[in-house]
Amino acid sequence: MNPHHRDSGNQEWYTPAPIVEAARQVMGAIDLDPASSPEANRTVRAARFYTVEDDGLSHPWAGRVWLNHPYGGAAGYNDRWIAHLIAEYQAGRVSQAVAITWASTDTAWFARLMNYPICYTYGRPKFTRPVGAVASSPAKNAPPKGAAITYLGPQVARFAEVFEGVGRVMIAFNRVEALVGVVQWHLQS
């Protein structure tokens, strides 16, 4: 098996503070982190968070959500987190969300995120370990793939502005919407 396509085997990796702070700048605050711990929440500062014992997938989500879900696990595990996030957003319970994931463009779960604005990070973020220390080498504190930060919400321009220093921000191109826009522009001319 190619080692670049495996996870690290450890699901406790905390997002670097500057990325969480950028998410807070976009959303104004973080109401919920559904995949967290007391230690991780010192950086995230969510008003409410669920731990592994709480099982964030078994609860409804609401408000402004930060998501760095645990990667790996059984088949379909990533899909369950992403499906839950999108369902809660589409139902209107989540007003905004920022999710950091691997840039797994070859997977079905990531394909669903590609309908939303995504920041593909410059390089691999340096995650921290539960003890709060950065691992001793880049191979031990960076994900095995590039990272992507996805935004769900109405503040798309703000997301692009804030995250342009973190990576390349891409916005989904919908051919039908684009054609309608071109037709409308021609009709107005």
XYZ file of N, CA and C in Angstrom:
567
model
N 0.850 -1.187 0.000
C 0.000 0.000 0.000
C 0.888 1.240 0.000
N 0.504 2.221 -0.763
C 1.235 3.483 -0.828
C 1.068 4.227 0.493
N 2.156 4.569 1.209
C 2.032 5.225 2.510
C 1.408 6.613 2.417
N 1.377 7.207 1.262
C 0.780 8.536 1.128
C -0.738 8.479 1.099
N -1.308 7.293 1.045
C -2.755 7.158 1.009
C -3.300 6.533 2.280
N -2.488 6.421 3.309
C -2.943 5.912 4.595
C -3.035 7.075 5.566
N -3.856 6.903 6.599
C -3.864 7.919 7.635
C -2.727 7.624 8.614
N -2.538 8.520 9.564
C -1.422 8.406 10.493
C -1.645 7.329 11.538
N -2.871 6.813 11.644
C -3.180 5.821 12.662
C -3.594 6.444 13.986
N -3.454 7.745 14.131
C -3.832 8.437 15.353
C -4.822 9.524 14.996
N -5.955 9.551 15.687
C -6.999 10.500 15.343
C -6.956 11.777 16.168
N -6.018 11.934 17.079
C -5.926 13.135 17.905
C -4.864 14.082 17.363
N -5.283 14.931 16.439
C -4.429 15.961 15.871
C -5.197 17.267 15.917
N -4.598 18.298 16.496
C -5.280 19.570 16.676
C -4.815 20.570 15.630
N -5.780 21.280 15.072
C -5.518 22.244 14.010
C -4.664 23.392 14.541
N -3.709 23.867 13.729
C -2.908 25.025 14.139
C -3.796 26.244 14.425
N -3.455 26.968 15.471
C -4.250 28.121 15.913
C -4.511 29.140 14.803
N -3.542 29.462 13.936
C -3.834 30.467 12.906
C -4.969 30.057 11.957
N -5.116 28.779 11.686
C -6.209 28.334 10.814
C -7.544 28.454 11.539
N -7.584 28.075 12.802
C -8.816 28.209 13.585
C -9.185 29.684 13.710
N -8.194 30.538 13.928
C -8.459 31.977 14.051
C -9.001 32.540 12.747
N -8.501 32.066 11.622
C -9.030 32.507 10.324
C -10.506 32.106 10.189
N -10.842 30.905 10.623
C -12.245 30.468 10.585
C -13.108 31.376 11.456
N -12.587 31.739 12.624
C -13.327 32.623 13.530
C -13.518 34.012 12.888
N -12.506 34.485 12.153
C -12.634 35.769 11.470
C -13.744 35.728 10.420
N -13.893 34.617 9.747
C -14.936 34.486 8.722
C -16.314 34.416 9.373
N -16.454 33.569 10.393
C -17.775 33.299 10.967
C -18.147 34.227 12.117
N -17.184 34.940 12.683
C -17.458 35.818 13.817
C -17.221 35.145 15.154
N -17.557 33.887 15.267
C -17.358 33.077 16.474
C -17.600 31.631 16.078
N -17.337 30.729 17.005
C -17.594 29.305 16.771
C -18.555 28.842 17.855
N -19.738 28.413 17.419
C -20.755 27.949 18.356
C -20.570 26.489 18.735
N -20.086 25.672 17.770
C -19.996 24.233 18.021
C -18.786 23.637 17.328
N -18.078 22.788 18.053
C -17.063 21.905 17.488
C -17.527 20.488 17.835
N -18.064 19.762 16.866
C -18.645 18.456 17.165
C -17.647 17.314 17.293
N -16.360 17.585 17.118
C -15.339 16.534 17.194
C -14.129 17.104 17.930
N -14.233 17.248 19.222
C -13.218 17.991 19.963
C -12.837 17.310 21.273
N -12.164 18.076 22.092
C -11.756 17.663 23.436
C -11.526 18.943 24.230
N -11.462 18.839 25.548
C -11.181 20.049 26.325
C -9.862 20.717 25.898
N -8.848 19.908 25.599
C -7.564 20.475 25.186
C -7.666 21.183 23.841
N -8.300 20.557 22.868
C -8.457 21.186 21.549
C -9.293 22.454 21.646
N -10.278 22.459 22.534
C -11.157 23.616 22.643
C -10.469 24.831 23.242
N -9.306 24.664 23.843
C -8.547 25.833 24.300
C -8.140 26.703 23.114
N -7.937 26.076 21.955
C -7.617 26.819 20.735
C -8.891 27.201 19.987
N -9.810 26.265 19.838
C -11.023 26.496 19.057
C -11.954 27.499 19.752
N -12.078 27.389 21.060
C -12.934 28.265 21.860
C -14.397 28.237 21.396
N -14.883 27.038 21.113
C -16.291 26.878 20.745
C -17.159 27.030 21.987
N -18.319 27.624 21.815
C -19.254 27.759 22.933
C -19.682 26.392 23.451
N -19.758 25.399 22.538
C -20.124 24.031 22.910
C -19.288 23.078 22.069
N -18.887 21.960 22.653
C -18.150 20.959 21.882
C -18.528 19.575 22.356
N -18.367 18.621 21.426
C -18.601 17.212 21.735
C -17.271 16.483 21.705
N -17.086 15.596 22.656
C -15.885 14.774 22.722
C -16.166 13.425 22.059
N -15.150 12.590 21.988
C -15.337 11.252 21.421
C -16.380 10.486 22.230
N -16.409 10.702 23.527
C -17.397 10.024 24.371
C -18.819 10.516 24.084
N -18.953 11.786 23.715
C -20.272 12.344 23.394
C -20.789 11.867 22.042
N -19.892 11.474 21.151
C -20.230 11.060 19.790
C -20.993 12.156 19.054
N -20.236 13.118 18.538
C -20.808 14.260 17.845
C -21.740 13.911 16.711
N -21.561 12.755 16.103
C -22.441 12.350 15.008
C -23.853 11.997 15.481
N -24.016 11.741 16.758
C -25.333 11.347 17.270
C -26.147 12.547 17.747
N -25.614 13.753 17.576
C -26.297 14.970 18.027
C -26.603 15.883 16.846
N -27.642 16.702 16.981
C -27.863 17.737 15.963
C -26.793 18.826 16.120
N -26.475 19.469 15.022
C -25.507 20.566 15.036
C -26.248 21.847 14.713
N -25.775 22.966 15.263
C -26.443 24.236 15.010
C -25.453 25.386 15.091
N -25.815 26.477 14.428
C -25.026 27.702 14.497
C -23.804 27.652 13.608
N -22.736 28.263 14.098
C -21.464 28.358 13.370
C -20.563 27.213 13.839
N -20.227 26.336 12.904
C -19.552 25.081 13.248
C -18.122 25.069 12.723
N -17.213 24.637 13.583
C -15.837 24.322 13.199
C -15.736 22.804 13.196
N -15.142 22.222 12.133
C -15.025 20.764 12.083
C -13.634 20.338 11.645
N -12.937 19.669 12.537
C -11.726 18.906 12.229
C -12.034 17.508 12.753
N -12.759 16.759 11.936
C -13.232 15.450 12.392
C -12.082 14.442 12.437
N -12.245 13.377 13.227
C -11.221 12.335 13.249
C -11.205 11.592 11.916
N -10.040 11.473 11.340
C -9.901 10.823 10.030
C -9.675 9.336 10.201
N -9.908 8.629 9.122
C -9.641 7.194 9.138
C -10.818 6.436 9.703
N -10.524 5.414 10.435
C -11.585 4.588 10.983
C -12.096 3.604 9.943
N -13.247 3.039 10.220
C -13.853 2.044 9.329
C -14.269 2.687 8.009
N -14.504 1.854 7.030
C -14.954 2.334 5.721
C -16.186 3.211 5.901
N -16.215 4.335 5.229
C -17.334 5.251 5.304
C -17.290 6.231 6.456
N -16.236 6.182 7.276
C -16.168 7.036 8.463
C -16.091 8.510 8.089
N -15.190 8.882 7.182
C -15.100 10.279 6.749
C -16.415 10.717 6.125
N -17.004 9.830 5.334
C -18.255 10.133 4.666
C -19.348 10.488 5.668
N -19.406 9.803 6.779
C -20.446 10.065 7.786
C -20.318 11.477 8.350
N -19.097 11.919 8.625
C -18.898 13.274 9.168
C -19.279 14.336 8.152
N -18.833 14.164 6.931
C -19.107 15.155 5.895
C -20.590 15.161 5.543
N -21.201 13.998 5.442
C -22.639 13.923 5.153
C -23.443 14.614 6.249
N -23.052 14.421 7.511
C -23.764 15.048 8.633
C -23.622 16.571 8.556
N -22.429 17.042 8.281
C -22.194 18.493 8.175
C -23.073 19.093 7.079
N -23.039 18.510 5.906
C -23.806 19.047 4.784
C -25.305 18.964 5.057
N -25.767 17.870 5.639
C -27.193 17.729 5.951
C -27.645 18.795 6.946
N -26.857 19.050 7.974
C -27.228 20.060 8.976
C -27.205 21.457 8.361
N -26.277 21.711 7.451
C -26.223 23.007 6.768
C -27.428 23.166 5.836
N -27.706 22.163 5.039
C -28.830 22.237 4.103
C -30.176 22.319 4.821
N -30.262 21.759 6.020
C -31.493 21.837 6.808
C -31.646 23.204 7.482
N -30.599 24.027 7.430
C -30.663 25.356 8.012
C -30.286 25.431 9.481
N -29.922 24.307 10.074
C -29.521 24.330 11.484
C -28.105 24.886 11.645
N -27.227 24.574 10.708
C -25.877 25.143 10.682
C -25.942 26.351 9.760
N -25.612 27.528 10.300
C -25.671 28.748 9.501
C -24.389 28.967 8.711
N -23.264 28.561 9.271
C -21.959 28.633 8.617
C -21.111 27.501 9.168
N -20.159 27.053 8.364
C -19.230 26.027 8.845
C -17.911 26.164 8.112
N -16.849 25.853 8.832
C -15.524 25.714 8.243
C -15.023 24.343 8.662
N -14.634 23.540 7.663
C -14.165 22.177 7.922
C -12.787 21.992 7.307
N -11.858 21.453 8.079
C -10.545 21.116 7.542
C -10.492 19.603 7.344
N -10.077 19.195 6.164
C -10.002 17.776 5.812
C -8.754 17.547 4.976
N -8.505 16.296 4.670
C -7.512 16.013 3.642
C -8.078 16.467 2.306
N -7.220 16.811 1.385
C -7.644 17.151 0.018
C -7.750 15.850 -0.773
N -8.692 15.031 -0.382
C -8.875 13.697 -0.975
C -9.803 13.787 -2.174
N -9.318 14.407 -3.233
C -10.154 14.664 -4.404
C -10.609 13.392 -5.109
N -10.036 12.267 -4.737
C -10.396 10.991 -5.361
C -11.482 10.229 -4.598
N -12.096 10.866 -3.605
C -13.095 10.175 -2.787
C -14.475 10.799 -2.974
N -15.500 9.993 -2.737
C -16.873 10.474 -2.865
C -17.204 11.506 -1.796
N -16.703 11.304 -0.562
C -17.024 12.262 0.499
C -16.438 13.633 0.189
N -15.239 13.679 -0.371
C -14.642 14.976 -0.700
C -15.342 15.607 -1.901
N -15.800 14.800 -2.835
C -16.502 15.328 -4.010
C -17.711 16.158 -3.584
N -18.389 15.761 -2.511
C -19.531 16.544 -2.023
C -19.092 17.912 -1.512
N -17.912 17.987 -0.914
C -17.407 19.282 -0.432
C -17.045 20.212 -1.585
N -16.751 19.637 -2.734
C -16.326 20.446 -3.870
C -17.444 21.326 -4.429
N -18.655 21.219 -3.891
C -19.745 22.119 -4.255
C -19.672 23.439 -3.487
N -18.718 23.546 -2.574
C -18.574 24.722 -1.712
C -17.181 25.319 -1.907
N -16.986 26.572 -1.500
C -15.651 27.165 -1.601
C -14.638 26.376 -0.768
N -13.465 26.156 -1.357
C -12.409 25.386 -0.693
C -11.093 26.126 -0.796
N -10.357 26.138 0.305
C -8.988 26.636 0.323
C -8.059 25.426 0.358
N -7.285 25.256 -0.714
C -6.271 24.203 -0.743
C -5.002 24.818 -0.168
N -4.562 24.326 0.984
C -3.468 24.971 1.711
C -2.143 24.915 0.956
N -1.357 25.969 1.162
C 0.018 25.969 0.676
C 0.801 25.059 1.634
N 1.239 23.931 1.177
C 1.936 22.982 2.038
C 0.965 22.287 2.978
N 1.528 21.506 3.866
C 0.724 20.755 4.831
C 0.766 21.461 6.180
N -0.389 21.747 6.771
C -0.400 22.413 8.082
C 0.321 21.587 9.139
N 0.931 22.262 10.075
C 1.630 21.603 11.185
C 0.650 21.439 12.347
N 0.069 20.261 12.448
C -0.880 19.964 13.511
C -0.135 19.717 14.817
N -0.844 19.847 15.935
C -0.232 19.582 17.234
C -0.808 18.313 17.829
N -0.051 17.744 18.731
C -0.435 16.509 19.408
C -1.234 16.834 20.665
N -1.916 15.867 21.241
C -2.713 16.108 22.438
C -1.942 16.734 23.596
N -0.665 16.462 23.696
C 0.108 17.056 24.779
C 0.394 18.525 24.516
N 0.040 19.021 23.330
C 0.209 20.422 22.998
C 1.507 20.747 22.301
N 2.398 19.785 22.188
C 3.683 20.036 21.545
C 3.622 19.642 20.082
N 4.318 20.383 19.250
C 4.429 20.026 17.839
C 5.376 18.840 17.737
N 5.042 17.884 16.906
C 5.888 16.694 16.754
C 7.277 17.091 16.290
N 8.225 16.222 16.491
C 9.635 16.529 16.272
C 10.057 16.635 14.815
N 9.276 16.098 13.892
C 9.659 16.196 12.481
C 8.419 16.448 11.636
N 8.592 17.081 10.473
C 7.439 17.356 9.625
C 6.638 16.101 9.280
N 7.292 14.976 9.128
C 6.582 13.746 8.791
C 5.651 13.320 9.917
N 5.955 13.726 11.146
C 5.142 13.316 12.283
C 4.053 14.317 12.658
N 4.088 15.531 12.121
C 3.064 16.497 12.505
C 2.290 17.055 11.320
N 2.533 16.549 10.147
C 1.782 16.975 8.975
C 0.954 15.797 8.484
N -0.217 16.083 7.934
C -1.044 14.986 7.429
C -0.366 14.288 6.257
N -0.765 13.050 5.975
C -0.142 12.310 4.880
C -0.565 12.812 3.498
N -1.508 13.742 3.456
C -1.961 14.349 2.208
C -2.044 15.847 2.425
N -2.229 16.577 1.337
C -2.474 18.003 1.452
C -3.809 18.248 2.142
N -3.968 19.443 2.680
C -5.194 19.783 3.407
C -6.090 20.693 2.576
N -7.365 20.624 2.891
C -8.360 21.486 2.269
C -9.258 22.028 3.378
N -9.593 23.306 3.263
C -10.466 23.951 4.235
C -11.699 24.410 3.462
N -12.841 23.865 3.823
C -14.086 24.115 3.092
C -14.985 25.032 3.902
N -15.653 25.941 3.190
C -16.582 26.871 3.830
C -17.993 26.627 3.332
N -18.931 26.537 4.261
C -20.349 26.456 3.948
C -21.000 27.674 4.587
N -21.557 28.551 3.783
C -22.206 29.732 4.335
C -22.276 30.868 3.345
N -22.854 31.999 3.788
C -23.077 33.131 2.889
C -21.887 34.077 2.740
N -20.875 33.955 3.568
C -19.759 34.902 3.567
C -18.610 34.430 2.670
N -18.920 34.094 1.439
C -17.929 33.527 0.522
C -16.789 34.505 0.259
N -17.101 35.768 0.002
C -16.050 36.760 -0.265
C -15.146 36.922 0.952
N -15.731 36.924 2.136
C -14.934 37.042 3.367
C -14.031 35.822 3.535
N -14.571 34.632 3.263
C -13.766 33.415 3.332
C -12.571 33.518 2.387
N -12.822 33.923 1.146
C -11.738 34.039 0.160
C -10.698 35.060 0.614
N -11.147 36.176 1.154
C -10.232 37.225 1.609
C -9.360 36.748 2.768
N -9.980 36.132 3.753
C -9.250 35.706 4.957
C -8.316 34.542 4.654
N -8.751 33.595 3.838
C -7.966 32.385 3.611
C -6.987 32.481 2.442
N -6.938 33.613 1.726
C -6.019 33.708 0.595
C -4.556 33.604 1.031
N -4.256 33.921 2.276
C -2.894 33.764 2.779
C -2.576 32.350 3.237
N -3.605 31.525 3.385
C -3.442 30.146 3.840
C -3.242 29.204 2.654
N -3.887 29.540 1.541
C -3.792 28.684 0.368
C -4.580 29.265 -0.789
N -4.755 28.468 -1.799
C -5.493 28.879 -2.996
C -6.972 28.592 -2.774
N -7.802 29.627 -2.844
C -9.238 29.474 -2.648
C -9.891 29.240 -4.004
N -10.664 28.175 -4.074
C -11.360 27.797 -5.298
C -12.860 27.777 -5.010
N -13.622 28.286 -5.965
C -15.073 28.297 -5.836
C -15.640 27.455 -6.966
N -16.560 26.573 -6.629
C -17.136 25.649 -7.616
C -17.729 26.420 -8.787
N -17.505 25.907 -9.964
C -18.047 26.484 -11.181
C -19.203 25.619 -11.627
N -20.368 26.208 -11.687
C -21.541 25.496 -12.147
C -21.844 25.984 -13.555
N -21.702 25.114 -14.511
C -21.850 25.494 -15.921
C -23.224 26.101 -16.207
N -24.291 25.541 -15.645
C -25.629 26.059 -15.898
C -25.768 27.472 -15.342
N -25.323 27.676 -14.079
C -25.404 29.018 -13.490
C -24.575 30.011 -14.288
N -23.419 29.597 -14.759
C -22.564 30.482 -15.539
C -23.220 30.859 -16.861
N -23.839 29.895 -17.522
C -24.513 30.168 -18.794
C -25.702 31.105 -18.597
N -26.446 30.891 -17.518
C -27.566 31.785 -17.218
C -27.039 33.203 -17.004
N -25.934 33.330 -16.279
C -25.335 34.644 -16.053
C -24.903 35.312 -17.339
N -24.331 34.574 -18.262
C -23.903 35.124 -19.550
C -25.122 35.569 -20.354
N -26.169 34.760 -20.384
C -27.390 35.122 -21.104
C -27.992 36.391 -20.517
N -28.081 36.455 -19.178
C -28.632 37.648 -18.541
C -27.803 38.885 -18.869
N -26.491 38.737 -18.873
C -25.604 39.856 -19.205
C -25.853 40.332 -20.623
N -25.999 39.387 -21.570
C -26.268 39.748 -22.969
C -27.622 40.439 -23.102
N -28.611 39.975 -22.374
C -29.941 40.583 -22.459
C -29.940 42.008 -21.911
N -29.078 42.271 -20.935
C -28.999 43.608 -20.345
C -28.187 44.560 -21.222
N -27.356 44.015 -22.092
C -26.489 44.851 -22.933
C -27.233 45.478 -24.084
